[in-house]
PDB file of C-alpha atoms in Angstrom:
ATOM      1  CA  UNK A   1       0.000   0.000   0.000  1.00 42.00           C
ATOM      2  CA  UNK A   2       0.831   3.609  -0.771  1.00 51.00           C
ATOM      3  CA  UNK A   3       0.809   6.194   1.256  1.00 56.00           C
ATOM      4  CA  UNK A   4      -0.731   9.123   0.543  1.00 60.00           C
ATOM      5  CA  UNK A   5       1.861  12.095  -0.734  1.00 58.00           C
ATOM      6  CA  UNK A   6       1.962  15.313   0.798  1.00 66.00           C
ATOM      7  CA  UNK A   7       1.486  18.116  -1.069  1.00 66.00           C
ATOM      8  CA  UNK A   8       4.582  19.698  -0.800  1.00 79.00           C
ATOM      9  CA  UNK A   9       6.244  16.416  -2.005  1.00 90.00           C
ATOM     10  CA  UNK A  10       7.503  17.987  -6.034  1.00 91.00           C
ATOM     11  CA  UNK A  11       6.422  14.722  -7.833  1.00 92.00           C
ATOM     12  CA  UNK A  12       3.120  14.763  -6.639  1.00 92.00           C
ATOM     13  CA  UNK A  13       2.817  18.920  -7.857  1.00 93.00           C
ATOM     14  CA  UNK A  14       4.333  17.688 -10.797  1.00 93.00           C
ATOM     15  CA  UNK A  15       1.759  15.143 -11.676  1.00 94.00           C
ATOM     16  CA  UNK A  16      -1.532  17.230 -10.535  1.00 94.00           C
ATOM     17  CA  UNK A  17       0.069  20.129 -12.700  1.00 95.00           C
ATOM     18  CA  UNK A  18       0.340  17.983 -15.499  1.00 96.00           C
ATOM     19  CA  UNK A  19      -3.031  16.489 -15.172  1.00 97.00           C
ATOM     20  CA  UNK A  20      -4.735  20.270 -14.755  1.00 97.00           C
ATOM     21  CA  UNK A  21      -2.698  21.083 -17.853  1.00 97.00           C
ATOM     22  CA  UNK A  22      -4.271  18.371 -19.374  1.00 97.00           C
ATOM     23  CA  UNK A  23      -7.779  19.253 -18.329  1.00 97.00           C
ATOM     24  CA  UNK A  24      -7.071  23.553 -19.139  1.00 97.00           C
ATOM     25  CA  UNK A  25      -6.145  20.997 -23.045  1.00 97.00           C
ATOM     26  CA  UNK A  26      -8.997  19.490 -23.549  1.00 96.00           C
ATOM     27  CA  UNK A  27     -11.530  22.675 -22.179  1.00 96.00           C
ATOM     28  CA  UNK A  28      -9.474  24.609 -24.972  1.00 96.00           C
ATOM     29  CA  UNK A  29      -9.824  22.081 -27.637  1.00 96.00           C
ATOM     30  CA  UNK A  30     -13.845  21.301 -26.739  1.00 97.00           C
ATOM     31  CA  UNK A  31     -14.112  25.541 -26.800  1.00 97.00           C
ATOM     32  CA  UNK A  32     -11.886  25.959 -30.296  1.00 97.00           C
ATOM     33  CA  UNK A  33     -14.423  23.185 -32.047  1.00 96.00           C
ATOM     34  CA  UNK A  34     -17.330  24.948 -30.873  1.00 97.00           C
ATOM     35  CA  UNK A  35     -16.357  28.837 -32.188  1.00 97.00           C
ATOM     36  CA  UNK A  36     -14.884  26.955 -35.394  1.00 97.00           C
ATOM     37  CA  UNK A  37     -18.505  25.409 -35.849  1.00 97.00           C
ATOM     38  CA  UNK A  38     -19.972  28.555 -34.893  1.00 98.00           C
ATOM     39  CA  UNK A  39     -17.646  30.262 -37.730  1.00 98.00           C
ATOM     40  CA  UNK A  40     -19.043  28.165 -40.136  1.00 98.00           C
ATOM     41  CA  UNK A  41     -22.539  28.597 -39.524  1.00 98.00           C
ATOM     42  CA  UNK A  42     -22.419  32.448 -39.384  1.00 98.00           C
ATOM     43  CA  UNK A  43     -20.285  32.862 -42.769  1.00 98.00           C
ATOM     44  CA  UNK A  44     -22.963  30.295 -44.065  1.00 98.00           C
ATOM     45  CA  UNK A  45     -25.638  32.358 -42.759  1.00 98.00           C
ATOM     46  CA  UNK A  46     -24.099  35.639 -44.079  1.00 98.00           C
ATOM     47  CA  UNK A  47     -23.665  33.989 -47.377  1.00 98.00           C
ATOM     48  CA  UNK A  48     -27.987  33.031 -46.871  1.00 98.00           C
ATOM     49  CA  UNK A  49     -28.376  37.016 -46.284  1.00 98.00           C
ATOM     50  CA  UNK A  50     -26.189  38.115 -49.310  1.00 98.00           C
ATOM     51  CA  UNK A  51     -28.368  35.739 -51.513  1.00 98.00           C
ATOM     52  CA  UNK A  52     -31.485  37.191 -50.411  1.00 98.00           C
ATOM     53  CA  UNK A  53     -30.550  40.382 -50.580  1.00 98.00           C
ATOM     54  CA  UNK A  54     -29.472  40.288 -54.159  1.00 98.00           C
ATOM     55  CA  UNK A  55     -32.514  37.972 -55.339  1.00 98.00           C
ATOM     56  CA  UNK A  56     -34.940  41.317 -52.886  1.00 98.00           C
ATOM     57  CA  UNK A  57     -33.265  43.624 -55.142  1.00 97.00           C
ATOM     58  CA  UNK A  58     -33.660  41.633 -58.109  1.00 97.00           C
ATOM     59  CA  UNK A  59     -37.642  41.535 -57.478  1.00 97.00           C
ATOM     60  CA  UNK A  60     -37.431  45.076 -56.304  1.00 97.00           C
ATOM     61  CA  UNK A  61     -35.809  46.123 -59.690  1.00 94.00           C
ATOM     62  CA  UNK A  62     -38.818  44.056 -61.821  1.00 93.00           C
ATOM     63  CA  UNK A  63     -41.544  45.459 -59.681  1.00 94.00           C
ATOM     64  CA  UNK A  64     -40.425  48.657 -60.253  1.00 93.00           C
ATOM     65  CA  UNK A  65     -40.493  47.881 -64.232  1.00 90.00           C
ATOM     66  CA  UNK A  66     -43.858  46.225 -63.820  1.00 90.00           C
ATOM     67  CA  UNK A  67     -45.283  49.562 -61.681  1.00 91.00           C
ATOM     68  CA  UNK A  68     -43.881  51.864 -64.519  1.00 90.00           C
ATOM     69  CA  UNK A  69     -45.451  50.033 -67.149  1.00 87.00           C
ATOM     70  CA  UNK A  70     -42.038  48.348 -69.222  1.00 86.00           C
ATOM     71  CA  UNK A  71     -42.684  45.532 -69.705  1.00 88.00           C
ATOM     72  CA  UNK A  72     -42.953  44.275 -73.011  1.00 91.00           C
ATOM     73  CA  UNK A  73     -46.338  42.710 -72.621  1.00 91.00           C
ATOM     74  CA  UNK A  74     -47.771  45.827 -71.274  1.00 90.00           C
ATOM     75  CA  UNK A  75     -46.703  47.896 -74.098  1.00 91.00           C
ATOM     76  CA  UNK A  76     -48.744  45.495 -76.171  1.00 93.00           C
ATOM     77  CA  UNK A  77     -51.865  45.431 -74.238  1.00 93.00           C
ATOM     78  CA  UNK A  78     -51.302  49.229 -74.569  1.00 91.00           C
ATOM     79  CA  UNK A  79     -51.177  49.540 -78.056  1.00 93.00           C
ATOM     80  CA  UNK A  80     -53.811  46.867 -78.572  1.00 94.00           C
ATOM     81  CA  UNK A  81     -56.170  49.260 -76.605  1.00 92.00           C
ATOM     82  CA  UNK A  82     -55.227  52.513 -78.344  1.00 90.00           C
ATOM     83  CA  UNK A  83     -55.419  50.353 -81.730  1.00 89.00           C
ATOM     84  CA  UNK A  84     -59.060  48.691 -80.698  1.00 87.00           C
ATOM     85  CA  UNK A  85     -60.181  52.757 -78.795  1.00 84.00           C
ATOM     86  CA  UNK A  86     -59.270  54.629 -82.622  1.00 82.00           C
ATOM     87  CA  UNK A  87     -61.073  51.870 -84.660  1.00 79.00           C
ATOM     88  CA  UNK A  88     -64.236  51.595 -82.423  1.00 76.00           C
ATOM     89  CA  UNK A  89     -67.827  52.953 -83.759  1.00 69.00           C
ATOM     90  CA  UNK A  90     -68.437  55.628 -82.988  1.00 78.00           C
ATOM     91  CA  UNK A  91     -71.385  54.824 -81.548  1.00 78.00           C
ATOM     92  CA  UNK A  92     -72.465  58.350 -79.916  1.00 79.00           C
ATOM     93  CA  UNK A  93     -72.707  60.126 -83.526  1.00 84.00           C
ATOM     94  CA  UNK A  94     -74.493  57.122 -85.314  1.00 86.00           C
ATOM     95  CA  UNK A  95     -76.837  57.461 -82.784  1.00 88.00           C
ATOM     96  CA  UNK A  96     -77.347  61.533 -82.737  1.00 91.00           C
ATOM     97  CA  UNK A  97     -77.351  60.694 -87.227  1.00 92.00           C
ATOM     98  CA  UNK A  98     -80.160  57.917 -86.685  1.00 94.00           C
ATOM     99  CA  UNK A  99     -82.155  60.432 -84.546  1.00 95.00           C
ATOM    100  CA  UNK A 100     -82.058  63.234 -86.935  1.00 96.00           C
ATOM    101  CA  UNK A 101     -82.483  60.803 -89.825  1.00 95.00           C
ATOM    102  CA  UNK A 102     -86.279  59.549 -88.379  1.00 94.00           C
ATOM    103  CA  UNK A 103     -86.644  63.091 -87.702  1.00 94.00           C
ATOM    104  CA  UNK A 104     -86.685  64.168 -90.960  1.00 95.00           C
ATOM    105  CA  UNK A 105     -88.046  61.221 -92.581  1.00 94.00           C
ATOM    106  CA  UNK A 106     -91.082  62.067 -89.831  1.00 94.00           C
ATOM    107  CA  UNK A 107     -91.273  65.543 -91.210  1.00 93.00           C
ATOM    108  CA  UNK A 108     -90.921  64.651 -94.995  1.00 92.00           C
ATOM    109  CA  UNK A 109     -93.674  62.409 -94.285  1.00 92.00           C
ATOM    110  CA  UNK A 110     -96.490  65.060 -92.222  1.00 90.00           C
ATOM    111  CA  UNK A 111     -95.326  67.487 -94.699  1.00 92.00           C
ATOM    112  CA  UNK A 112     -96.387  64.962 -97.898  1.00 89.00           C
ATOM    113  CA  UNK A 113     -99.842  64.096 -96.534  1.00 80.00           C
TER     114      UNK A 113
END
C-alpha cells in the first residue's frame, strides 16, 4: 500500500500540474471546435443574407419595371387598346345621325300628306 503524498512532495505537484494542464487541453480544444462550428454557420448564414438580398433587389428592380409600365407585354396590351379605342364605332354620332335621320323622314312624311 501507498501512502498518501503530501502536497509539498515535487512529484506529486508535478503530476496534478500535469493532469490540470491536461484538463485547461482538452476545455481549450472542446471551446476551439465549438467557435470553429460557430464560424461556419455564421459565414454560411451571411452567405444566406447576401443571396437574399441580391434575389430582394432583383424583385425590387422588376416590380419597379412592372409599376412603370415596361414591360414588353404591357406595351402590347397598350397599343392593342389605343389600336381597338381609334377603330371603335363611334357609336355616340351614329346614334345623334339615326335620330335626326327619323326626324326628318317624320317631317318629310307630315309634310307629304
Amino acid at each position: 500500500m501507498t501512502t498518501p503524498a503530501s502536497s509539498s512532495d515535487p512529484a506529486a505537484v508535478a503530476v496534478e500540474l500535469e493532469r490540470i494542464r491536461r484538463t485547461i487541453e482538452v476545455g481549450f480544444t472542446r471551446t476551439d471546435g465549438a467557435l470553429a462550428l460557430l464560424m461556419q454557420r455564421h459565414d454560411q448564414t451571411d452567405e444566406q443574407i447576401r443571396e437574399h438580398t441580391r434575389r430582394l433587389d432583383e424583385h425590387d428592380v422588376r416590380l419597379d419595371v412592372i409599376e412603370r409600365g415596361e414591360t414588353e407585354r404591357q406595351k402590347r396590351n397598350d397599343a392593342r387598346v389605343d389600336a381597338l379605342e381609334r377603330a371603335r364605332w363611334p357609336l355616340a354620332s351614329v346614334v345623334v345621325l339615326v335620330g335626326v335621320l327619323g326626324l326628318a323622314v317624320s317631317l318629310w312624311e307630315f309634310t307629304t300628306r
